[in-house]
């Protein structure tokens, strides 16, 4: 698929990639304007690119459903068996352990869906960044929603 437009945004993202320290980027905008497609194109520049997305909000969707989906996405991304995470802290620790080295792109897409049922979710993202991700100088973490 050919990538058209968004060249300015792609250039800006590549500036973060060129830094010699980890980067945390928040990307937001209306639905269906191409945020995910832009990140997919940006991910081609990385030897390791991992994308995780929350489940759409449904009345009966719980934190457990989101964690189980995250576990399935982790298993596919890292070619392992799905794990059982009791809490986002456990899931983020497991993820952080896998991203300590290398040129990595980590994308959390639909972040508002992912953490909508857990009041402590944002604090756990902060811990993921502080305790693990920012230590990899070649990592770019993008939170998108």
PDB file of C-alpha atoms in Angstrom:
ATOM      1  CA  UNK A   1       0.000   0.000   0.000  1.00  0.00           C
ATOM      2  CA  UNK A   2       1.393   3.366  -0.991  1.00  0.00           C
ATOM      3  CA  UNK A   3       1.719   6.021   1.713  1.00  0.00           C
ATOM      4  CA  UNK A   4       0.474   9.456   0.676  1.00  0.00           C
ATOM      5  CA  UNK A   5       0.454  12.691   2.636  1.00  0.00           C
ATOM      6  CA  UNK A   6       1.499  13.233   6.237  1.00  0.00           C
ATOM      7  CA  UNK A   7       5.098  13.788   5.162  1.00  0.00           C
ATOM      8  CA  UNK A   8       5.589  16.625   7.690  1.00  0.00           C
ATOM      9  CA  UNK A   9       4.346  14.425  10.504  1.00  0.00           C
ATOM     10  CA  UNK A  10       6.545  11.535   9.377  1.00  0.00           C
ATOM     11  CA  UNK A  11       9.609  13.803   9.300  1.00  0.00           C
ATOM     12  CA  UNK A  12       8.786  15.020  12.823  1.00  0.00           C
ATOM     13  CA  UNK A  13       8.483  11.451  14.098  1.00  0.00           C
ATOM     14  CA  UNK A  14      11.811  10.553  12.518  1.00  0.00           C
ATOM     15  CA  UNK A  15      13.436  13.388  14.490  1.00  0.00           C
ATOM     16  CA  UNK A  16      12.471  11.562  17.679  1.00  0.00           C
ATOM     17  CA  UNK A  17      13.924   8.364  16.276  1.00  0.00           C
ATOM     18  CA  UNK A  18      17.269  10.093  15.664  1.00  0.00           C
ATOM     19  CA  UNK A  19      17.600  11.227  19.296  1.00  0.00           C
ATOM     20  CA  UNK A  20      20.058   9.453  21.548  1.00  0.00           C
ATOM     21  CA  UNK A  21      17.511   8.964  24.296  1.00  0.00           C
ATOM     22  CA  UNK A  22      14.165   7.276  24.679  1.00  0.00           C
ATOM     23  CA  UNK A  23      11.131   9.245  23.507  1.00  0.00           C
ATOM     24  CA  UNK A  24       7.560   9.265  24.746  1.00  0.00           C
ATOM     25  CA  UNK A  25       5.089  10.740  22.265  1.00  0.00           C
ATOM     26  CA  UNK A  26       1.376  11.345  22.683  1.00  0.00           C
ATOM     27  CA  UNK A  27      -0.593  11.440  19.443  1.00  0.00           C
ATOM     28  CA  UNK A  28      -4.215  12.407  19.422  1.00  0.00           C
ATOM     29  CA  UNK A  29      -6.865  13.389  16.963  1.00  0.00           C
ATOM     30  CA  UNK A  30     -10.290  12.595  15.618  1.00  0.00           C
ATOM     31  CA  UNK A  31     -11.075   9.035  14.654  1.00  0.00           C
ATOM     32  CA  UNK A  32     -10.415   7.869  11.086  1.00  0.00           C
ATOM     33  CA  UNK A  33      -7.879  10.555  10.112  1.00  0.00           C
ATOM     34  CA  UNK A  34      -4.897   8.253   9.599  1.00  0.00           C
ATOM     35  CA  UNK A  35      -3.028   8.223  12.923  1.00  0.00           C
ATOM     36  CA  UNK A  36      -2.589   4.456  12.928  1.00  0.00           C
ATOM     37  CA  UNK A  37      -1.551   4.403   9.267  1.00  0.00           C
ATOM     38  CA  UNK A  38       1.056   7.105   9.929  1.00  0.00           C
ATOM     39  CA  UNK A  39       2.470   5.037  12.793  1.00  0.00           C
ATOM     40  CA  UNK A  40       2.519   1.932  10.609  1.00  0.00           C
ATOM     41  CA  UNK A  41       4.613   3.806   8.045  1.00  0.00           C
ATOM     42  CA  UNK A  42       6.909   5.148  10.776  1.00  0.00           C
ATOM     43  CA  UNK A  43       7.345   1.618  12.143  1.00  0.00           C
ATOM     44  CA  UNK A  44       9.055   0.507   8.940  1.00  0.00           C
ATOM     45  CA  UNK A  45      12.182   2.338  10.138  1.00  0.00           C
ATOM     46  CA  UNK A  46      12.557   0.064  13.185  1.00  0.00           C
ATOM     47  CA  UNK A  47      14.023  -3.399  13.551  1.00  0.00           C
ATOM     48  CA  UNK A  48      11.420  -4.039  16.267  1.00  0.00           C
ATOM     49  CA  UNK A  49       7.945  -2.459  16.075  1.00  0.00           C
ATOM     50  CA  UNK A  50       5.164  -3.538  18.414  1.00  0.00           C
ATOM     51  CA  UNK A  51       1.569  -2.352  18.204  1.00  0.00           C
ATOM     52  CA  UNK A  52      -1.030  -2.933  20.904  1.00  0.00           C
ATOM     53  CA  UNK A  53      -4.631  -1.803  20.715  1.00  0.00           C
ATOM     54  CA  UNK A  54      -7.467  -1.761  23.188  1.00  0.00           C
ATOM     55  CA  UNK A  55     -10.817  -3.414  22.603  1.00  0.00           C
ATOM     56  CA  UNK A  56     -13.649  -1.111  21.527  1.00  0.00           C
ATOM     57  CA  UNK A  57     -15.800   0.093  24.410  1.00  0.00           C
ATOM     58  CA  UNK A  58     -18.781  -2.126  25.009  1.00  0.00           C
ATOM     59  CA  UNK A  59     -21.061  -2.106  28.000  1.00  0.00           C
ATOM     60  CA  UNK A  60     -19.802  -5.462  29.264  1.00  0.00           C
ATOM     61  CA  UNK A  61     -16.093  -5.005  28.440  1.00  0.00           C
ATOM     62  CA  UNK A  62     -14.023  -5.208  31.622  1.00  0.00           C
ATOM     63  CA  UNK A  63     -10.404  -4.696  32.602  1.00  0.00           C
ATOM     64  CA  UNK A  64     -10.065  -8.497  32.496  1.00  0.00           C
ATOM     65  CA  UNK A  65     -11.155  -8.510  28.829  1.00  0.00           C
ATOM     66  CA  UNK A  66      -8.609  -5.791  28.018  1.00  0.00           C
ATOM     67  CA  UNK A  67      -5.830  -7.666  29.835  1.00  0.00           C
ATOM     68  CA  UNK A  68      -6.664 -10.913  28.065  1.00  0.00           C
ATOM     69  CA  UNK A  69      -6.584  -9.161  24.690  1.00  0.00           C
ATOM     70  CA  UNK A  70      -3.287  -7.482  25.583  1.00  0.00           C
ATOM     71  CA  UNK A  71      -1.904 -10.915  26.524  1.00  0.00           C
ATOM     72  CA  UNK A  72      -2.949 -12.335  23.147  1.00  0.00           C
ATOM     73  CA  UNK A  73      -1.355  -9.401  21.331  1.00  0.00           C
ATOM     74  CA  UNK A  74       1.856  -9.826  23.369  1.00  0.00           C
ATOM     75  CA  UNK A  75       1.941 -13.537  22.546  1.00  0.00           C
ATOM     76  CA  UNK A  76       1.634 -12.834  18.817  1.00  0.00           C
ATOM     77  CA  UNK A  77       4.168  -9.986  18.898  1.00  0.00           C
ATOM     78  CA  UNK A  78       6.816 -11.981  20.750  1.00  0.00           C
ATOM     79  CA  UNK A  79       5.837 -15.450  19.488  1.00  0.00           C
ATOM     80  CA  UNK A  80       5.151 -16.877  22.923  1.00  0.00           C
ATOM     81  CA  UNK A  81       2.229 -18.510  24.665  1.00  0.00           C
ATOM     82  CA  UNK A  82      -0.318 -16.087  26.125  1.00  0.00           C
ATOM     83  CA  UNK A  83       0.294 -15.269  29.773  1.00  0.00           C
ATOM     84  CA  UNK A  84      -2.265 -14.608  32.463  1.00  0.00           C
ATOM     85  CA  UNK A  85      -1.852 -11.117  33.895  1.00  0.00           C
ATOM     86  CA  UNK A  86      -3.720 -10.284  37.062  1.00  0.00           C
ATOM     87  CA  UNK A  87      -3.122  -6.568  36.670  1.00  0.00           C
ATOM     88  CA  UNK A  88      -1.761  -4.021  34.191  1.00  0.00           C
ATOM     89  CA  UNK A  89       1.381  -3.717  36.327  1.00  0.00           C
ATOM     90  CA  UNK A  90       2.162  -7.386  35.651  1.00  0.00           C
ATOM     91  CA  UNK A  91       1.514  -7.018  31.927  1.00  0.00           C
ATOM     92  CA  UNK A  92       3.651  -3.892  31.679  1.00  0.00           C
ATOM     93  CA  UNK A  93       6.509  -5.499  33.616  1.00  0.00           C
ATOM     94  CA  UNK A  94       6.488  -8.404  31.146  1.00  0.00           C
ATOM     95  CA  UNK A  95       6.489  -5.969  28.235  1.00  0.00           C
ATOM     96  CA  UNK A  96       9.221  -3.815  29.754  1.00  0.00           C
ATOM     97  CA  UNK A  97      11.452  -6.852  30.174  1.00  0.00           C
ATOM     98  CA  UNK A  98      11.256  -7.534  26.432  1.00  0.00           C
ATOM     99  CA  UNK A  99      12.113  -3.997  25.336  1.00  0.00           C
ATOM    100  CA  UNK A 100      15.294  -3.269  27.250  1.00  0.00           C
ATOM    101  CA  UNK A 101      17.573  -3.254  24.195  1.00  0.00           C
ATOM    102  CA  UNK A 102      17.444  -2.577  20.498  1.00  0.00           C
ATOM    103  CA  UNK A 103      15.869  -0.081  18.167  1.00  0.00           C
ATOM    104  CA  UNK A 104      12.218  -0.388  19.238  1.00  0.00           C
ATOM    105  CA  UNK A 105       8.934   1.267  18.434  1.00  0.00           C
ATOM    106  CA  UNK A 106       6.142   0.614  20.918  1.00  0.00           C
ATOM    107  CA  UNK A 107       2.663   1.862  20.080  1.00  0.00           C
ATOM    108  CA  UNK A 108      -0.381   1.781  22.327  1.00  0.00           C
ATOM    109  CA  UNK A 109      -3.263   2.568  19.988  1.00  0.00           C
ATOM    110  CA  UNK A 110      -6.781   3.262  21.234  1.00  0.00           C
ATOM    111  CA  UNK A 111      -5.262   3.901  24.658  1.00  0.00           C
ATOM    112  CA  UNK A 112      -8.506   5.333  26.015  1.00  0.00           C
ATOM    113  CA  UNK A 113     -10.209   2.015  25.313  1.00  0.00           C
ATOM    114  CA  UNK A 114      -7.385  -0.038  26.771  1.00  0.00           C
ATOM    115  CA  UNK A 115      -7.410   1.587  30.186  1.00  0.00           C
ATOM    116  CA  UNK A 116     -10.971   2.868  30.445  1.00  0.00           C
ATOM    117  CA  UNK A 117     -12.054   0.436  33.178  1.00  0.00           C
ATOM    118  CA  UNK A 118      -8.990   0.827  35.444  1.00  0.00           C
ATOM    119  CA  UNK A 119      -8.645   4.068  37.403  1.00  0.00           C
ATOM    120  CA  UNK A 120      -4.938   3.321  38.018  1.00  0.00           C
ATOM    121  CA  UNK A 121      -4.072   2.607  34.377  1.00  0.00           C
ATOM    122  CA  UNK A 122      -2.308   5.910  33.635  1.00  0.00           C
ATOM    123  CA  UNK A 123      -0.158   5.586  36.744  1.00  0.00           C
ATOM    124  CA  UNK A 124       0.875   2.128  35.596  1.00  0.00           C
ATOM    125  CA  UNK A 125       1.813   3.517  32.169  1.00  0.00           C
ATOM    126  CA  UNK A 126       3.953   6.096  33.974  1.00  0.00           C
ATOM    127  CA  UNK A 127       5.664   3.292  35.875  1.00  0.00           C
ATOM    128  CA  UNK A 128       6.232   1.347  32.655  1.00  0.00           C
ATOM    129  CA  UNK A 129       7.994   4.388  31.223  1.00  0.00           C
ATOM    130  CA  UNK A 130       9.975   5.288  34.362  1.00  0.00           C
ATOM    131  CA  UNK A 131      11.041   1.790  35.388  1.00  0.00           C
ATOM    132  CA  UNK A 132      11.694   0.178  31.999  1.00  0.00           C
ATOM    133  CA  UNK A 133      11.185   1.972  28.725  1.00  0.00           C
ATOM    134  CA  UNK A 134      13.142   5.185  29.244  1.00  0.00           C
ATOM    135  CA  UNK A 135      16.265   3.118  29.944  1.00  0.00           C
ATOM    136  CA  UNK A 136      16.453   2.015  26.292  1.00  0.00           C
ATOM    137  CA  UNK A 137      17.987   4.976  24.441  1.00  0.00           C
ATOM    138  CA  UNK A 138      16.777   3.541  21.121  1.00  0.00           C
ATOM    139  CA  UNK A 139      13.120   3.230  22.047  1.00  0.00           C
ATOM    140  CA  UNK A 140      10.205   5.351  20.885  1.00  0.00           C
ATOM    141  CA  UNK A 141       6.940   4.876  22.820  1.00  0.00           C
ATOM    142  CA  UNK A 142       3.840   6.350  21.237  1.00  0.00           C
ATOM    143  CA  UNK A 143       0.530   6.580  23.000  1.00  0.00           C
ATOM    144  CA  UNK A 144      -2.261   7.161  20.509  1.00  0.00           C
ATOM    145  CA  UNK A 145      -5.934   7.827  20.915  1.00  0.00           C
TER     146      UNK A 145
END
